[in-house]
CSV table of C-alpha atoms and ligand atoms in Angstrom, one decimal:
chain,number,residue,atom,x,y,z
A,1,MET,CA,223.3,144.1,46.2
A,2,LEU,CA,220.9,146.6,45.0
A,3,ILE,CA,216.9,145.5,44.9
A,4,THR,CA,214.7,146.4,42.0
A,5,ALA,CA,211.1,146.4,41.9
A,6,HIS,CA,210.0,144.3,39.0
A,7,ARG,CA,207.0,145.9,37.2
A,8,GLY,CA,207.0,148.5,39.9
A,9,LEU,CA,205.7,147.0,43.2
A,10,SER,CA,203.7,144.3,41.3
A,11,SER,CA,203.1,141.8,44.3
A,12,VAL,CA,200.8,144.4,45.8
A,13,ALA,CA,199.5,146.4,42.8
A,14,PRO,CA,198.7,146.0,39.0
A,15,GLU,CA,202.1,145.8,37.2
A,16,ASN,CA,203.4,148.3,35.3
A,17,THR,CA,200.9,150.9,36.6
A,18,LEU,CA,201.6,154.1,38.4
A,19,ALA,CA,200.1,152.6,41.6
A,20,ALA,CA,202.7,149.7,41.3
A,21,ILE,CA,205.3,152.3,41.0
A,22,GLN,CA,204.2,154.4,43.6
A,23,LYS,CA,203.6,151.7,45.9
A,24,ALA,CA,207.6,150.7,45.0
A,25,ILE,CA,208.8,154.5,46.1
A,26,GLU,CA,206.5,154.2,49.5
A,27,LEU,CA,208.4,151.3,50.3
A,28,GLY,CA,211.7,153.0,49.6
A,29,ALA,CA,212.9,151.0,46.5
A,30,LYS,CA,216.0,153.0,44.7
A,31,SER,CA,215.3,151.0,41.7
A,32,ILE,CA,212.3,150.0,39.8
A,33,GLU,CA,212.2,148.1,36.2
A,34,ILE,CA,209.0,148.5,33.9
A,35,ASP,CA,208.2,147.4,30.4
A,36,VAL,CA,207.9,149.7,27.7
A,37,GLN,CA,206.4,149.5,24.1
A,38,ILE,CA,204.6,151.5,21.6
A,39,SER,CA,200.9,151.8,20.7
A,40,LYS,CA,199.5,151.8,17.3
A,41,ASP,CA,200.3,155.6,16.9
A,42,GLY,CA,203.6,155.6,18.4
A,43,VAL,CA,203.3,156.5,22.0
A,44,PRO,CA,205.5,154.7,24.2
A,45,ILE,CA,203.4,153.0,27.0
A,46,VAL,CA,204.2,151.0,29.8
A,47,PHE,CA,203.0,147.5,29.5
A,48,HIS,CA,204.3,143.9,29.7
A,49,ASP,CA,202.4,141.7,27.3
A,50,PHE,CA,201.9,142.3,23.5
A,51,ASN,CA,198.1,141.8,23.8
A,52,VAL,CA,196.0,143.7,26.5
A,53,ASN,CA,193.8,140.5,27.4
A,54,ARG,CA,195.4,139.5,30.7
A,55,CYS,CA,195.8,142.5,32.4
A,56,THR,CA,193.1,145.0,30.9
A,57,ASN,CA,189.2,144.8,30.3
A,58,GLY,CA,190.0,144.9,26.8
A,59,GLN,CA,191.2,142.9,24.0
A,60,GLY,CA,193.9,142.7,21.3
A,61,LEU,CA,197.3,143.4,20.4
A,62,VAL,CA,199.1,146.8,21.8
A,63,GLN,CA,200.5,147.4,18.1
A,64,ASP,CA,196.9,147.6,16.8
A,65,ILE,CA,195.2,149.7,19.2
A,66,GLU,CA,195.8,153.8,19.2
A,67,TYR,CA,196.8,155.4,22.6
A,68,SER,CA,193.4,157.0,23.0
A,69,GLU,CA,191.8,153.8,22.9
A,70,LEU,CA,194.4,152.3,25.1
A,71,ALA,CA,193.7,155.0,27.6
A,72,LYS,CA,190.4,154.1,28.2
A,73,LEU,CA,191.4,150.6,29.6
A,74,ASP,CA,190.9,149.5,33.1
A,75,ALA,CA,194.4,148.0,34.1
A,76,GLY,CA,193.7,147.6,37.5
A,77,LEU,CA,190.5,145.4,37.9
A,78,TRP,CA,192.1,142.3,36.7
A,79,PHE,CA,194.4,142.4,40.2
A,80,SER,CA,191.6,143.5,42.6
A,81,ASP,CA,188.5,145.8,43.0
A,82,GLU,CA,191.0,148.3,44.9
A,83,PHE,CA,192.7,149.1,41.9
A,84,GLU,CA,189.5,149.8,39.6
A,85,ASN,CA,190.4,152.6,37.2
A,86,GLU,CA,194.0,152.1,37.2
A,87,LYS,CA,195.0,153.1,33.7
A,88,ILE,CA,197.8,152.2,31.4
A,89,PRO,CA,200.5,154.8,31.9
A,90,THR,CA,202.4,156.3,29.4
A,91,LEU,CA,206.3,156.3,29.7
A,92,ALA,CA,206.2,160.2,30.3
A,93,GLU,CA,204.0,159.9,33.1
A,94,VAL,CA,206.1,157.2,34.7
A,95,LEU,CA,209.4,159.7,34.2
A,96,ILE,CA,207.8,162.5,36.2
A,97,LEU,CA,207.6,160.1,39.1
A,98,ILE,CA,210.9,158.8,38.8
A,99,ARG,CA,212.4,162.4,38.2
A,100,GLN,CA,210.8,163.6,41.6
A,101,ASN,CA,212.0,160.9,43.6
A,102,GLY,CA,215.7,160.7,42.1
A,103,ILE,CA,215.7,156.9,41.6
A,104,THR,CA,216.7,154.5,39.0
A,105,LEU,CA,214.4,153.4,36.4
A,106,ASN,CA,215.3,150.1,34.3
A,107,ILE,CA,213.4,151.0,31.2
A,108,GLU,CA,212.8,147.6,29.4
A,109,LEU,CA,212.3,147.9,25.8
A,110,LYS,CA,209.5,145.3,24.3
A,111,VAL,CA,209.7,144.5,20.8
A,112,GLN,CA,206.7,143.2,19.4
A,113,ASN,CA,207.7,143.3,15.8
A,114,GLU,CA,211.2,144.1,14.3
A,115,ALA,CA,209.8,146.3,11.8
A,116,HIS,CA,209.1,148.7,15.2
A,117,ILE,CA,212.4,148.7,16.7
A,118,LEU,CA,213.4,152.1,15.2
A,119,ALA,CA,210.0,153.6,15.7
A,120,LEU,CA,210.3,152.1,19.4
A,121,CYS,CA,213.6,153.4,20.0
A,122,LYS,CA,213.4,157.0,18.6
A,123,GLN,CA,209.9,157.6,20.6
A,124,VAL,CA,211.6,156.3,23.8
A,125,VAL,CA,214.6,158.4,23.6
A,126,GLU,CA,212.3,161.6,22.5
A,127,VAL,CA,210.2,161.1,25.4
A,128,ILE,CA,213.4,160.8,27.7
A,129,GLU,CA,214.7,164.2,26.5
A,130,ALA,CA,211.5,166.1,26.7
A,131,SER,CA,211.1,165.0,30.5
A,132,LYS,CA,214.2,166.6,31.4
A,133,ILE,CA,215.3,163.5,33.6
A,134,THR,CA,219.0,163.2,34.4
A,135,THR,CA,220.2,160.3,32.1
A,136,GLY,CA,222.2,158.9,35.1
A,137,GLN,CA,218.6,157.9,36.5
A,138,LEU,CA,218.1,155.6,33.7
A,139,VAL,CA,219.2,152.2,32.3
A,140,PHE,CA,217.6,150.6,29.1
A,141,SER,CA,217.0,147.0,28.8
A,142,SER,CA,216.1,144.5,26.1
A,143,PHE,CA,216.3,140.9,24.9
A,144,GLU,CA,216.2,142.5,21.4
A,145,HIS,CA,220.1,143.2,20.5
A,146,GLN,CA,219.3,145.2,17.8
A,147,ALA,CA,217.4,147.8,19.9
A,148,LEU,CA,220.3,147.9,22.3
A,149,LEU,CA,222.8,148.5,19.4
A,150,LEU,CA,220.1,151.4,17.9
A,151,LEU,CA,219.9,152.9,21.6
A,152,LYS,CA,223.8,152.9,21.8
A,153,ARG,CA,223.8,155.4,18.8
A,154,LEU,CA,220.7,157.4,19.4
A,155,LYS,CA,221.4,157.9,23.3
A,156,PRO,CA,224.9,156.6,24.3
A,157,SER,CA,224.8,158.6,27.8
A,158,ILE,CA,222.0,156.1,29.1
A,159,ARG,CA,223.3,152.9,30.4
A,160,ARG,CA,222.3,149.8,28.5
A,161,SER,CA,221.6,146.2,29.9
A,162,GLN,CA,221.4,143.0,27.7
A,163,LEU,CA,218.9,140.6,28.7
A,164,TRP,CA,219.2,136.9,28.5
A,165,GLU,CA,217.4,134.0,29.8
A,166,LYS,CA,220.4,131.6,29.6
A,167,ILE,CA,223.7,133.5,29.0
A,168,PRO,CA,225.3,132.5,25.3
A,169,ASP,CA,228.6,131.2,24.3
A,170,ASN,CA,229.1,134.8,22.4
A,171,ALA,CA,228.2,136.8,25.2
A,172,LEU,CA,231.2,138.7,25.5
A,173,GLN,CA,231.3,139.9,21.8
A,174,MET,CA,227.6,141.0,22.1
A,175,LEU,CA,228.3,142.9,25.2
A,176,ASP,CA,231.2,144.7,23.6
A,177,ASP,CA,229.1,145.5,20.4
A,178,ILE,CA,226.8,147.8,22.8
A,179,TYR,CA,229.4,148.9,25.3
A,180,ALA,CA,227.2,147.2,28.0
A,181,PHE,CA,226.7,148.3,31.6
A,182,SER,CA,225.4,144.8,32.7
A,183,VAL,CA,224.0,141.3,31.8
A,184,ASN,CA,220.6,140.8,33.3
A,185,CYS,CA,220.0,137.2,33.1
A,186,ASP,CA,217.3,134.7,34.5
A,187,TYR,CA,218.8,133.1,38.0
A,188,ARG,CA,217.7,129.6,37.3
A,189,PHE,CA,219.9,129.0,34.4
A,190,LEU,CA,222.9,131.1,35.7
A,191,ARG,CA,226.3,129.2,36.1
A,192,GLN,CA,229.1,130.0,38.2
A,193,GLU,CA,231.7,130.0,35.6
A,194,GLN,CA,229.3,132.3,33.4
A,195,ALA,CA,229.0,134.8,36.4
A,196,LEU,CA,232.7,134.7,36.6
A,197,ILE,CA,233.4,135.4,32.9
A,198,ILE,CA,230.7,138.5,33.0
A,199,LYS,CA,232.2,139.8,36.3
A,200,GLN,CA,235.8,139.6,35.1
A,201,ALA,CA,235.1,141.5,32.2
A,202,GLY,CA,233.9,144.3,34.1
A,203,TYR,CA,230.1,143.9,33.5
A,204,GLN,CA,227.5,144.2,36.4
A,205,LEU,CA,225.4,141.1,36.9
A,206,HIS,CA,221.8,141.5,37.6
A,207,CYS,CA,219.4,138.4,37.8
A,208,TYR,CA,215.5,138.2,37.8
A,209,THR,CA,212.9,137.2,38.9
A,210,VAL,CA,214.0,136.2,42.2
A,211,ASN,CA,211.0,136.1,44.5
A,212,ASP,CA,212.0,133.8,47.1
A,213,PRO,CA,214.8,135.0,49.7
A,214,LEU,CA,216.2,131.7,49.7
A,215,PHE,CA,217.2,131.6,46.0
A,216,ILE,CA,219.5,135.0,46.4
A,217,GLU,CA,222.0,132.9,48.8
A,218,PRO,CA,223.9,131.2,45.9
A,219,LEU,CA,223.8,134.6,44.1
A,220,ARG,CA,225.9,136.2,46.7
A,221,PRO,CA,229.3,134.0,46.2
A,222,LEU,CA,228.6,135.1,42.3
A,223,HIS,CA,229.0,138.6,43.3
A,224,VAL,CA,225.4,139.6,41.7
A,225,ASP,CA,224.9,143.0,41.5
A,226,ASN,CA,221.2,143.7,41.5
A,227,ILE,CA,218.2,141.3,42.2
A,228,ILE,CA,214.9,142.6,40.1
A,229,THR,CA,212.0,140.9,42.1
A,230,ASP,CA,207.9,141.5,42.3
A,231,TRP,CA,208.9,141.2,46.3
A,232,PRO,CA,211.2,144.0,47.2
A,233,GLN,CA,209.5,143.9,50.8
A,234,ARG,CA,210.8,140.4,51.3
A,235,PHE,CA,214.5,141.3,50.8
B,1,G3P,O1,214.0,142.9,33.2
B,1,G3P,C1,213.8,141.6,33.7
B,1,G3P,C2,212.5,141.0,33.5
B,1,G3P,O2,211.6,142.0,33.5
B,1,G3P,C3,212.5,140.4,32.1
B,1,G3P,O3,211.5,139.4,31.8
B,1,G3P,O4,209.1,139.1,30.8
B,1,G3P,O5,209.6,139.9,33.1
B,1,G3P,O6,210.0,141.5,31.4
B,1,G3P,P1,209.9,139.9,31.6
B,2,MG,MG1,210.3,143.2,32.3
């Protein structure tokens, strides 16, 4: 079972920052998940929420703020004084670290607004191509099926993971549509018969966000391939 550090090592450093990614690498993580969206001027940045209120000293929607302004925000102080001056990283900055360390990066595309899907996917692919990273080091994931469909066209060599909270009844059709690599689902809602169907169809099964090692035990007989966790150091 592979372990993926969720938003970097987000239990010990502010989520989705270079510090959190560096800490995950130091811990020996082989796989890291980050969230990506675009600024008002189309720069792919690493950030989870659609507004900057919780994780920075700023306010407002990411989609309304230009990158030059996002770059000024403090994205560490909300977590602890130790991380004062930590910034919102760009996807390009994260890819440098990932490339240097030869590990896997799960790039979760966050779609704030359906009108932005094309711009988001195009900009992300452009940054990846400019980074010269090996595409085998990358996986795209998204709750937004349309984004994965588009990425299949724009960059077919990068694997695609469909994110769901609960696996829907038409899962196999949707997975076939995107030539999926895996299903990434909320472990709390995963049922044994669903796991069996997904695995028998040849897809990997990844579960988020498992933070207590006790909860991993029922997932083992389901042949879950990957656990996404804020606490990889516990596993
Ligand atoms: O990739 C799994 C997980 O990150 C999906 O949910 O909200 O933490 O991005 P969220
Ligand atoms: Mg995520």
